[in-house]
CSV table of C-alpha atoms in Angstrom, one decimal:
chain,number,residue,atom,x,y,z
A,1,MET,CA,0.1,-0.2,-0.1
A,2,GLN,CA,1.3,3.5,-1.0
A,3,SER,CA,2.4,5.7,1.9
A,4,LEU,CA,0.2,8.9,3.4
A,5,GLU,CA,3.0,11.0,1.7
A,6,GLN,CA,2.3,9.7,-1.4
A,7,THR,CA,-1.3,9.9,-1.3
A,8,VAL,CA,-1.0,13.5,-0.4
A,9,ASP,CA,1.6,14.3,-3.0
A,10,GLU,CA,-1.1,12.9,-5.8
A,11,ILE,CA,-3.5,14.8,-4.1
A,12,LEU,CA,-1.6,17.9,-4.7
A,13,ASN,CA,-0.7,17.0,-8.1
A,14,LEU,CA,-4.3,16.3,-9.2
A,15,ALA,CA,-5.3,19.5,-7.8
A,16,SER,CA,-2.6,21.6,-9.2
A,17,SER,CA,-3.6,20.3,-12.8
A,18,HIS,CA,-7.1,20.4,-12.6
A,19,PHE,CA,-7.4,23.8,-11.1
A,20,LYS,CA,-4.3,25.3,-12.8
A,21,VAL,CA,-2.5,26.3,-9.4
A,22,SER,CA,1.4,25.8,-9.7
A,23,ARG,CA,2.5,22.8,-7.8
A,24,SER,CA,4.9,24.6,-6.1
A,25,GLU,CA,2.5,26.6,-4.5
A,26,LEU,CA,0.7,23.7,-2.7
A,27,SER,CA,1.8,22.3,0.4
A,28,PRO,CA,-0.2,19.8,2.5
A,29,THR,CA,-1.1,21.9,5.1
A,30,ASP,CA,-2.7,24.5,2.9
A,31,ASP,CA,-6.5,25.4,3.2
A,32,PHE,CA,-7.6,24.4,-0.1
A,33,PHE,CA,-10.7,26.3,-0.5
A,34,LYS,CA,-8.1,29.3,-0.2
A,35,THR,CA,-5.3,28.3,-2.2
A,36,LEU,CA,-7.3,26.8,-5.2
A,37,LYS,CA,-9.9,29.6,-4.6
A,38,ILE,CA,-13.0,26.9,-4.8
A,39,ASP,CA,-16.4,27.0,-3.4
A,40,SER,CA,-18.1,24.1,-2.1
A,41,LEU,CA,-19.3,23.1,-5.5
A,42,GLN,CA,-15.8,22.9,-6.7
A,43,ALA,CA,-14.8,21.3,-3.8
A,44,LEU,CA,-17.5,18.7,-4.4
A,45,GLU,CA,-15.9,18.1,-7.9
A,46,LEU,CA,-12.6,17.7,-6.2
A,47,LEU,CA,-14.0,15.0,-4.0
A,48,THR,CA,-15.1,13.2,-7.3
A,49,ARG,CA,-12.1,13.5,-9.2
A,50,LEU,CA,-10.0,11.9,-6.1
A,51,GLU,CA,-12.4,9.2,-5.8
A,52,ASN,CA,-12.2,8.5,-9.5
A,53,HIS,CA,-8.6,8.7,-9.0
A,54,PHE,CA,-8.0,6.8,-6.0
A,55,ARG,CA,-10.9,4.4,-7.4
A,56,ILE,CA,-12.5,4.8,-3.8
A,57,GLU,CA,-15.5,5.8,-2.4
A,58,LEU,CA,-15.3,8.8,0.3
A,59,PRO,CA,-18.9,9.8,1.8
A,60,ASP,CA,-19.0,13.6,2.0
A,61,TYR,CA,-20.0,13.8,5.6
A,62,GLU,CA,-16.3,12.3,6.3
A,63,VAL,CA,-14.6,15.2,4.7
A,64,GLN,CA,-17.1,17.8,6.3
A,65,GLY,CA,-15.1,20.6,7.8
A,66,VAL,CA,-11.8,19.3,6.3
A,67,SER,CA,-9.9,22.0,4.4
A,68,ASP,CA,-6.3,20.9,4.2
A,69,PHE,CA,-4.9,18.7,1.9
A,70,GLN,CA,-3.0,16.6,4.9
A,71,THR,CA,-6.3,15.7,6.3
A,72,LEU,CA,-7.9,14.9,3.3
A,73,GLY,CA,-4.9,12.7,2.3
A,74,GLU,CA,-5.7,10.9,5.8
A,75,ARG,CA,-9.2,10.4,4.7
A,76,ILE,CA,-8.5,8.8,1.5
A,77,GLN,CA,-5.6,6.9,3.0
A,78,ALA,CA,-8.2,5.1,5.5
A,79,ARG,CA,-10.1,4.0,2.3
A,80,LEU,CA,-7.0,2.4,0.3
B,1,MET,CA,-46.1,22.2,-30.1
B,2,LYS,CA,-43.3,20.7,-31.2
B,3,GLU,CA,-40.4,22.9,-30.0
B,4,PHE,CA,-40.4,25.5,-27.1
B,5,LYS,CA,-38.1,27.5,-25.7
B,6,GLY,CA,-38.6,29.2,-22.5
B,7,ASP,CA,-37.1,30.6,-19.2
B,8,ALA,CA,-36.1,27.2,-17.8
B,9,ILE,CA,-36.6,24.5,-20.3
B,10,ALA,CA,-36.7,24.1,-23.8
B,11,TRP,CA,-37.6,20.9,-26.1
B,12,GLU,CA,-37.5,20.0,-29.8
B,13,ILE,CA,-37.5,16.8,-31.6
B,14,VAL,CA,-34.0,15.4,-33.2
B,15,ASP,CA,-34.0,12.5,-35.4
B,16,GLY,CA,-37.2,11.1,-33.8
B,17,CYS,CA,-36.4,11.7,-30.4
B,18,ILE,CA,-37.5,14.4,-27.9
B,19,GLU,CA,-34.7,16.5,-26.4
B,20,LEU,CA,-35.8,18.1,-23.3
B,21,VAL,CA,-33.2,20.7,-22.1
B,22,LEU,CA,-32.7,22.0,-18.7
B,23,ASP,CA,-31.4,25.8,-18.8
B,24,ARG,CA,-31.8,27.9,-15.7
B,25,PRO,CA,-28.9,29.3,-13.7
B,26,PRO,CA,-27.4,28.2,-11.5
B,27,CYS,CA,-28.0,24.7,-11.3
B,28,ASN,CA,-31.9,24.4,-12.8
B,29,GLU,CA,-33.2,24.8,-9.4
B,30,ILE,CA,-36.8,23.7,-9.6
B,31,GLY,CA,-39.4,26.6,-8.4
B,32,SER,CA,-42.6,27.9,-10.1
B,33,ILE,CA,-41.1,29.0,-13.5
B,34,THR,CA,-39.6,25.5,-13.9
B,35,LEU,CA,-43.0,24.1,-12.9
B,36,GLN,CA,-45.2,26.0,-15.1
B,37,GLU,CA,-42.9,25.1,-18.3
B,38,LEU,CA,-42.6,21.4,-17.1
B,39,GLU,CA,-46.6,21.4,-17.1
B,40,ARG,CA,-46.5,22.8,-20.8
B,41,PHE,CA,-44.2,20.2,-21.6
B,42,THR,CA,-46.4,17.4,-20.5
B,43,SER,CA,-49.6,19.0,-22.0
B,44,ALA,CA,-47.5,18.8,-25.4
B,45,LEU,CA,-46.4,15.4,-24.7
B,46,ASP,CA,-49.4,13.6,-26.2
B,47,SER,CA,-48.8,15.1,-29.3
B,48,LEU,CA,-45.1,14.8,-29.3
B,49,GLU,CA,-45.5,11.2,-28.4
B,50,THR,CA,-46.9,10.3,-31.7
B,51,GLU,CA,-43.7,11.4,-33.8
B,52,THR,CA,-41.0,10.0,-31.5
B,53,HIS,CA,-39.4,6.9,-30.1
B,54,ALA,CA,-37.6,8.6,-27.0
B,55,LEU,CA,-37.1,11.3,-24.7
B,56,ILE,CA,-34.0,12.5,-23.5
B,57,VAL,CA,-33.7,14.7,-20.5
B,58,TYR,CA,-30.4,16.9,-19.9
B,59,SER,CA,-28.9,20.0,-18.6
B,60,ARG,CA,-26.9,23.0,-20.4
B,61,GLN,CA,-25.7,24.3,-17.1
B,62,PRO,CA,-22.1,23.3,-16.5
B,63,SER,CA,-22.6,23.0,-12.7
B,64,GLY,CA,-24.9,19.8,-13.3
B,65,PHE,CA,-28.1,18.4,-14.2
B,66,CYS,CA,-30.1,19.6,-11.5
B,67,ALA,CA,-29.6,21.0,-7.7
B,68,GLY,CA,-33.2,19.9,-6.9
B,69,ALA,CA,-36.2,22.4,-5.8
B,70,ASP,CA,-35.5,25.9,-5.4
B,71,LEU,CA,-35.6,26.3,-1.7
B,72,ARG,CA,-34.9,29.9,-1.7
B,73,GLU,CA,-38.3,30.5,-3.4
B,74,LEU,CA,-39.7,28.3,-1.1
B,75,TYR,CA,-38.1,30.5,2.1
B,76,TYR,CA,-39.0,33.7,0.7
B,77,ARG,CA,-42.7,32.8,-0.2
B,78,SER,CA,-43.1,31.2,2.9
B,79,LYS,CA,-42.0,34.2,4.8
B,80,GLU,CA,-44.1,36.4,2.6
B,81,VAL,CA,-47.5,34.7,2.8
B,82,GLY,CA,-47.5,33.2,6.2
B,83,ALA,CA,-47.1,29.7,7.6
B,84,GLU,CA,-50.6,28.5,6.7
B,85,ALA,CA,-50.8,29.9,3.3
B,86,ALA,CA,-47.1,28.1,2.8
B,87,ALA,CA,-48.3,25.0,3.7
B,88,THR,CA,-51.5,25.3,1.2
B,89,GLY,CA,-48.6,26.5,-1.4
B,90,VAL,CA,-46.2,23.4,-0.8
B,91,ARG,CA,-49.1,21.1,-1.4
B,92,ASP,CA,-50.1,22.5,-4.3
B,93,PHE,CA,-46.7,22.5,-5.8
B,94,LEU,CA,-46.3,18.9,-4.8
B,95,GLU,CA,-49.5,17.9,-6.3
B,96,ARG,CA,-48.4,19.8,-9.7
B,97,ILE,CA,-44.8,18.6,-9.9
B,98,HIS,CA,-46.3,14.8,-9.0
B,99,CYS,CA,-48.5,15.3,-12.0
B,100,VAL,CA,-45.8,16.1,-14.4
B,101,LEU,CA,-43.1,13.3,-13.2
B,102,ASN,CA,-46.1,10.7,-13.0
B,103,ARG,CA,-46.9,11.7,-16.6
B,104,ILE,CA,-43.2,11.2,-18.0
B,105,ASP,CA,-43.0,8.2,-16.1
B,106,ALA,CA,-45.9,6.7,-17.8
B,107,SER,CA,-44.7,8.0,-21.0
B,108,PRO,CA,-44.7,5.0,-23.7
B,109,LEU,CA,-41.7,6.5,-24.7
B,110,THR,CA,-38.2,5.1,-23.7
B,111,THR,CA,-36.9,7.9,-21.3
B,112,ILE,CA,-33.3,8.6,-20.5
B,113,ALA,CA,-31.7,11.2,-18.3
B,114,ALA,CA,-28.3,12.4,-19.7
B,115,VAL,CA,-26.7,14.0,-16.3
B,116,HIS,CA,-23.7,15.4,-15.4
B,117,GLY,CA,-22.4,17.0,-12.1
B,118,VAL,CA,-25.1,17.8,-9.4
B,119,THR,CA,-28.0,15.5,-9.7
B,120,PHE,CA,-29.5,16.3,-6.0
B,121,GLY,CA,-32.7,16.3,-4.1
B,122,GLY,CA,-35.6,16.9,-7.1
B,123,GLY,CA,-32.9,16.9,-9.8
B,124,PHE,CA,-32.1,13.2,-8.7
B,125,GLU,CA,-35.9,12.7,-8.6
B,126,LEU,CA,-36.6,13.8,-12.0
B,127,ALA,CA,-33.7,11.6,-13.4
B,128,LEU,CA,-35.7,8.8,-11.4
B,129,VAL,CA,-38.4,9.4,-13.4
B,130,CYS,CA,-36.6,8.2,-16.7
B,131,ASP,CA,-36.1,4.5,-17.8
B,132,LEU,CA,-32.3,4.9,-18.1
B,133,ILE,CA,-30.1,7.4,-16.5
B,134,ILE,CA,-26.8,7.8,-18.8
B,135,ALA,CA,-24.2,9.6,-16.2
B,136,ASP,CA,-21.0,11.4,-17.0
B,137,LYS,CA,-18.3,10.1,-14.9
B,138,MET,CA,-18.4,13.4,-12.7
B,139,ALA,CA,-21.9,13.3,-11.8
B,140,ARG,CA,-22.9,12.9,-8.3
B,141,PHE,CA,-26.6,11.8,-6.8
B,142,CYS,CA,-27.9,13.0,-3.4
B,143,PHE,CA,-30.7,13.4,-1.2
B,144,PRO,CA,-29.8,16.4,0.9
B,145,GLU,CA,-33.5,16.9,2.4
B,146,LEU,CA,-32.6,15.3,5.8
B,147,ARG,CA,-30.3,18.3,6.2
B,148,LEU,CA,-33.4,20.7,5.9
B,149,GLY,CA,-35.7,18.5,8.3
B,150,LEU,CA,-37.8,17.0,5.3
B,151,VAL,CA,-37.7,14.1,3.0
B,152,PRO,CA,-37.6,14.0,-0.9
B,153,GLY,CA,-40.9,15.2,-2.0
B,154,PHE,CA,-41.1,14.8,-5.8
B,155,GLY,CA,-41.3,10.9,-5.5
B,156,GLY,CA,-37.7,10.3,-4.9
B,157,ILE,CA,-38.3,7.6,-2.0
B,158,PRO,CA,-40.6,5.2,-3.9
B,159,ARG,CA,-39.0,5.7,-7.2
B,160,LEU,CA,-35.7,4.9,-6.0
B,161,ARG,CA,-37.2,1.7,-3.7
B,162,ARG,CA,-39.0,0.9,-7.3
B,163,ASP,CA,-35.2,0.6,-8.3
B,164,LEU,CA,-32.9,-0.2,-5.8
B,165,GLY,CA,-32.8,-2.6,-2.5
B,166,ASN,CA,-33.9,-1.0,0.5
B,167,ALA,CA,-30.6,-1.1,2.1
B,168,ILE,CA,-29.0,1.5,-0.3
B,169,VAL,CA,-32.0,3.6,-0.2
B,170,ARG,CA,-32.0,4.1,3.7
B,171,ASP,CA,-28.4,4.8,3.1
B,172,LEU,CA,-28.8,7.5,0.6
B,173,LEU,CA,-31.8,8.9,2.4
B,174,LEU,CA,-30.6,8.8,6.5
B,175,THR,CA,-26.9,9.6,5.8
B,176,GLY,CA,-27.9,12.4,3.1
B,177,ARG,CA,-24.4,11.2,1.4
B,178,SER,CA,-23.8,11.6,-2.2
B,179,LEU,CA,-22.8,8.7,-4.7
B,180,ASN,CA,-20.5,9.4,-7.5
B,181,ALA,CA,-21.3,7.9,-11.1
B,182,ALA,CA,-19.3,5.0,-10.5
B,183,LYS,CA,-20.9,4.0,-7.4
B,184,ALA,CA,-24.3,4.3,-8.7
B,185,ASN,CA,-23.5,2.3,-11.5
B,186,ALA,CA,-22.6,-0.4,-9.3
B,187,VAL,CA,-25.7,-0.3,-7.3
B,188,GLY,CA,-27.6,-0.5,-10.7
B,189,LEU,CA,-28.8,3.3,-10.4
B,190,VAL,CA,-27.0,4.4,-13.5
B,191,SER,CA,-27.0,2.2,-16.7
B,192,GLN,CA,-24.1,3.7,-18.1
B,193,VAL,CA,-21.0,5.8,-17.1
B,194,THR,CA,-19.6,8.1,-19.8
B,195,ALA,CA,-16.4,10.1,-20.0
B,196,GLU,CA,-16.6,14.1,-18.9
B,197,GLY,CA,-18.9,15.5,-21.2
B,198,GLN,CA,-20.0,12.8,-23.3
B,199,ALA,CA,-23.3,11.9,-21.5
B,200,LEU,CA,-25.9,13.5,-24.0
B,201,LYS,CA,-23.7,12.0,-27.1
B,202,VAL,CA,-23.9,8.6,-25.8
B,203,ALA,CA,-27.9,9.0,-24.6
B,204,ARG,CA,-28.2,9.9,-28.3
B,205,LEU,CA,-26.9,6.8,-29.4
B,206,ALA,CA,-29.0,4.8,-26.9
B,207,ALA,CA,-32.1,6.6,-28.5
B,208,SER,CA,-31.1,5.8,-31.8
B,209,GLN,CA,-30.9,2.1,-30.8
B,210,VAL,CA,-34.6,2.4,-29.1
B,211,GLN,CA,-35.9,3.5,-32.7
B,212,LYS,CA,-35.1,-0.2,-34.0
B,213,PHE,CA,-37.8,-1.4,-31.9
B,214,ASP,CA,-41.5,-1.8,-32.3
B,215,ARG,CA,-43.1,1.0,-30.4
B,216,THR,CA,-45.9,-1.0,-29.2
B,217,THR,CA,-43.7,-3.5,-27.9
B,218,SER,CA,-41.1,-1.2,-26.3
B,219,ALA,CA,-44.5,0.5,-24.3
B,220,ALA,CA,-45.5,-2.9,-23.5
B,221,ALA,CA,-42.3,-4.1,-21.9
B,222,LYS,CA,-41.9,-0.9,-20.1
B,223,ASP,CA,-45.2,-0.8,-18.8
B,224,PHE,CA,-44.9,-4.4,-17.7
B,225,ILE,CA,-41.4,-3.7,-15.8
B,226,LYS,CA,-41.9,-0.3,-14.1
B,227,PRO,CA,-45.1,0.0,-12.6
B,228,ILE,CA,-45.6,3.7,-10.9
B,229,PRO,CA,-45.7,3.4,-7.2
B,230,TYR,CA,-48.9,5.6,-6.8
B,231,THR,CA,-49.9,4.7,-3.4
B,232,GLU,CA,-46.5,5.3,-2.0
B,233,LEU,CA,-46.1,8.4,-3.8
B,234,ARG,CA,-49.3,9.6,-2.6
B,235,ARG,CA,-48.2,8.7,1.0
B,236,GLU,CA,-44.8,10.5,0.5
B,237,ILE,CA,-46.6,14.0,-0.5
B,238,GLU,CA,-48.3,13.5,3.0
B,239,LEU,CA,-45.5,12.9,5.0
B,240,PHE,CA,-43.6,15.9,3.3
B,241,CYS,CA,-46.5,18.2,4.3
B,242,ARG,CA,-46.3,16.8,7.9
B,243,LEU,CA,-42.7,17.4,8.3
B,244,PHE,CA,-42.9,20.6,6.5
B,245,SER,CA,-45.0,22.6,9.3
B,246,GLU,CA,-42.3,21.6,11.7
B,247,PRO,CA,-39.8,24.4,13.1
B,248,ALA,CA,-37.0,22.7,12.3
B,249,VAL,CA,-37.8,23.2,8.3
B,250,ASN,CA,-38.0,27.2,8.8
B,251,ALA,CA,-34.5,27.0,10.5
B,252,GLY,CA,-32.9,24.7,8.1
B,253,LEU,CA,-34.4,26.6,5.1
B,254,ARG,CA,-33.2,30.0,6.8
B,255,LYS,CA,-29.6,28.6,7.4
B,256,PHE,CA,-29.7,27.6,3.6
B,257,VAL,CA,-31.0,30.7,2.2
B,258,GLU,CA,-28.4,32.9,4.5
B,259,SER,CA,-25.7,31.3,3.2
B,260,THR,CA,-23.5,32.4,0.5
B,261,ASP,CA,-21.9,29.2,-0.3
B,262,ALA,CA,-22.3,27.6,-3.6
B,263,LEU,CA,-23.9,24.3,-2.2
B,264,PRO,CA,-24.9,25.5,1.5
B,265,TYR,CA,-26.2,22.0,2.4
B,266,LEU,CA,-23.0,20.2,1.6
B,267,PRO,CA,-20.1,20.1,3.9
């Protein structure tokens, strides 16, 4: 199984590529709503992209209140 | 009326298929304007059905298929007219939307919902009246009503139970979580999952396949396999109306309306 660090790295790569933000500007502790300048609708889109990428199912209530990449990575890691 | 272009929906016949387009920003919320135009559509349906084989319902709004009932309209109208008149208005709205959805459900045409993005609440219920749901891989399905102190009111529970096992229905209803297209396909809700932006194209291919079959046989097969759960639909209206009078609903609606978020009822 891949490490949490790898998972967070993949999340950051995906977010950078989809939301057109330089990868170097993203770090695990960032608030993704602020860094990516996204609203809840786009956060839902990010969730769907992450589910498709990792081939997992992540109920949205599990990410309720989560706003940083690291915690998001931990939630995903628990499903891998 | 063979074609129509309104403020919220439009329809036309394309290659023997009716294409019903939802096109009201931000995400095709179903309020009084959409309801009136849907009623025009179902009035025209008797005539449209004589020269078509299939119906495709899709959205032109980038954010998704439909985010459900127009809760802002519901909240402000309720505030304006007072609790008693609001309750009467809600019942009237439900009776009318049920007539529309039951009519589409009962159509002899093969009906296809081509969905992408947000397919929530009333939007999910609109998709559920169709015979097939073809979903873009970015589609998400959800019944968020419990967050507002309500249950789905446009026939969602009986129709979901018609199509799926009770356990997944309870999961969706009681947790309010959303399902992605892959999961919806795995549980049998979605018949085909497409690449991003391809749901309509794939739905059109399915509609052209349907044209190869005898209309009467297709209609008979549909009538046999897809009974309309009228009794449960009626019970759902009563349950919704009972819950609507509870204080939790007004508080939930107010929270929703006062939020500036794009999807206030989501995490």
